[in-house]
CSV table of C-alpha atoms in Angstrom, one decimal:
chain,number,residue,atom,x,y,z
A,67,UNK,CA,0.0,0.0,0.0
A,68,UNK,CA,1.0,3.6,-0.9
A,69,UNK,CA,1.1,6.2,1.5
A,70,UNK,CA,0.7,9.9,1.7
A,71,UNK,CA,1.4,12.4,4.2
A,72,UNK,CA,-0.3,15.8,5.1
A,73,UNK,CA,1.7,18.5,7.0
A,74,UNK,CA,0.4,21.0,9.0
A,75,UNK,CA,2.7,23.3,11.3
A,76,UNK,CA,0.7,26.1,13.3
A,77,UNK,CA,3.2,29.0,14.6
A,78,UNK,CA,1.3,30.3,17.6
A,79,UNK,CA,1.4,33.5,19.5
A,80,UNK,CA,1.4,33.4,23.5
A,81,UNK,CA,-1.9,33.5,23.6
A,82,UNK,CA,-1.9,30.5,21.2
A,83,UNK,CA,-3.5,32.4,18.7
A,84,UNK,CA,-1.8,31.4,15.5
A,85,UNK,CA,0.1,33.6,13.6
A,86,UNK,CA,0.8,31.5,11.0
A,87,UNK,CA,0.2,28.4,8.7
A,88,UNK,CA,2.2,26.1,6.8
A,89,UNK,CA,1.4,22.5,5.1
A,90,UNK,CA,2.9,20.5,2.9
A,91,UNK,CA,2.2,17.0,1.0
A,92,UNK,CA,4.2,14.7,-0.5
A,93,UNK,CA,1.4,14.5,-3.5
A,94,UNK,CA,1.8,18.4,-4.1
A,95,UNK,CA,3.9,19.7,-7.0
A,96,UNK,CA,5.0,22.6,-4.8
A,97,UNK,CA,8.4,22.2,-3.5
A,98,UNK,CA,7.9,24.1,-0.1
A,99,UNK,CA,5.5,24.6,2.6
A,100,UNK,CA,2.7,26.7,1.5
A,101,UNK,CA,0.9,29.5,3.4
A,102,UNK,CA,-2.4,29.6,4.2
A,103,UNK,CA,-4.8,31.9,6.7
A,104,UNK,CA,-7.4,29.4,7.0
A,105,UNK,CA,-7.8,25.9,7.7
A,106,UNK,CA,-10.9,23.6,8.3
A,107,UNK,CA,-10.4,20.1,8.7
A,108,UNK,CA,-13.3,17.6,9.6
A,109,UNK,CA,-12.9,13.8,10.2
A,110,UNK,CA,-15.9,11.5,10.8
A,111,UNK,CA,-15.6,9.0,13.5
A,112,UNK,CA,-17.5,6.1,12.7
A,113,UNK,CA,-17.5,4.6,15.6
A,114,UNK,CA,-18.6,7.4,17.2
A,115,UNK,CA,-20.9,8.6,14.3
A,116,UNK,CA,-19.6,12.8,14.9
A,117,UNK,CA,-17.6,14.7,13.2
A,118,UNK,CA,-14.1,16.1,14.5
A,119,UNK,CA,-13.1,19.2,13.3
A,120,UNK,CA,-10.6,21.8,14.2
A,121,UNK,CA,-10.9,25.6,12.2
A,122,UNK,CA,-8.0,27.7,13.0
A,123,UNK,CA,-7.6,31.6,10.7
A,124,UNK,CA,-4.8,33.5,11.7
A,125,UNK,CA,-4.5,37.0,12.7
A,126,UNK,CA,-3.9,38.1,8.7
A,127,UNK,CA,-7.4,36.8,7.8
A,128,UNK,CA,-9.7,39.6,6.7
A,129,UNK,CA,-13.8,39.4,7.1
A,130,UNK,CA,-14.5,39.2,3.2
A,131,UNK,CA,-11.8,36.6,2.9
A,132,UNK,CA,-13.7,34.6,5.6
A,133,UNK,CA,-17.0,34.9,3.6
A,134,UNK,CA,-15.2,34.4,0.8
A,135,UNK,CA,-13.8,30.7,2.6
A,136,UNK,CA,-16.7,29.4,3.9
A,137,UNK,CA,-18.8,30.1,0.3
A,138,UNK,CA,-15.9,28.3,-1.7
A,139,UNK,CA,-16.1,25.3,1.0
A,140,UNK,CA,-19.5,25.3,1.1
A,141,UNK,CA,-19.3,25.0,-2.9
A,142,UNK,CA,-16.9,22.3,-2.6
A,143,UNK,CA,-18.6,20.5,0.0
A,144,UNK,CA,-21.8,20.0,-2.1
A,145,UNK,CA,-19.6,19.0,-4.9
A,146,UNK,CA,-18.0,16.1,-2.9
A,147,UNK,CA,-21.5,15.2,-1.5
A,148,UNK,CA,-22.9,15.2,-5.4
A,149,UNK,CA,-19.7,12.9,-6.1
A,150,UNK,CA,-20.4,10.6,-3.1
A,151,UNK,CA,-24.6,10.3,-2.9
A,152,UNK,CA,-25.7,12.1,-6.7
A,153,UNK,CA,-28.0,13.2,-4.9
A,154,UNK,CA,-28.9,16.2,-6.9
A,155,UNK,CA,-31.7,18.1,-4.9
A,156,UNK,CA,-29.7,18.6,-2.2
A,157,UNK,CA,-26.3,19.1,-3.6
A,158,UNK,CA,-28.8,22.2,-4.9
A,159,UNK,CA,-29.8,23.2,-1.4
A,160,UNK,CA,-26.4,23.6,-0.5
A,161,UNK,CA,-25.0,25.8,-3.3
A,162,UNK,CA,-28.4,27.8,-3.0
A,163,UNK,CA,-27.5,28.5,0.4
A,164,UNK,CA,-23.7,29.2,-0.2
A,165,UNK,CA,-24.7,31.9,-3.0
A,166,UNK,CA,-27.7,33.4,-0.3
A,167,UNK,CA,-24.9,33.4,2.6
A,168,UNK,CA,-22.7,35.2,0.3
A,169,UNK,CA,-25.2,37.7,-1.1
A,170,UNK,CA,-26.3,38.3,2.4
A,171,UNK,CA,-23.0,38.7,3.5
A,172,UNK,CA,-22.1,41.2,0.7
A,173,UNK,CA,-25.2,42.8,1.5
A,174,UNK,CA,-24.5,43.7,5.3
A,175,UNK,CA,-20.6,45.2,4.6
A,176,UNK,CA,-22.0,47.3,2.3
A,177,UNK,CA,-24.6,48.5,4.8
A,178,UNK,CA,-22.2,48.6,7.6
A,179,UNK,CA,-19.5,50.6,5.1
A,180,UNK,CA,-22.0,53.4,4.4
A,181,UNK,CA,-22.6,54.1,8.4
């Protein structure tokens, strides 16, 4: 069996809020760790049946690119559940709401940017 591994190394400020981001894979073309501000992982516990997740955003990350995160996950999310289920009407639902969230979002900075 093949194997692949998935780096993640949080630099954390002393108040453990993190200041910075870095992953790797031995998959990736990249030759270096790459930034990032955001990071969601989930895993599902079957045993269990609940999900695990940890969501970390450093101090970098801006309000519109947080909107801007959770739409394109959302998006991508529906995606993988149309790939695993094909189960159209609701892989529907869920881009519906991502483009709603994001209107709405888009919606309320402009409102709070004219005050």
């Amino acid at each position: 069996m093949r194997q692949s591994r998935i780096t993640i190394d949080v630099a954390l400020d002393d108040k453990n809020i993190p200041e910075q981001i870095l992953w790797n894979a031995t998959d990736s073309t990249a030759d270096n760790a790459q930034k990032a501000r955001a990071m969601m992982l989930s895993f599902w516990d079957g045993g269990d049946k609940s999900a695990l997740r940890m969501d970390l955003w450093t101090k970098e990350m801006m309000v519109d690119e947080m909107a801007d995160f959770y739409y394109q996950t959302i998006m991508t999310m529906a995606d993988s559940f149309e790939r695993a289920t094909h189960q159209a009407e609701l892989v529907d639902m869920l881009k519906t709401f991502a483009k709603d969230f994001y209107g709405k979002f888009r919606d309320i900075q402009l409102k709070e940017n004219k005050l």
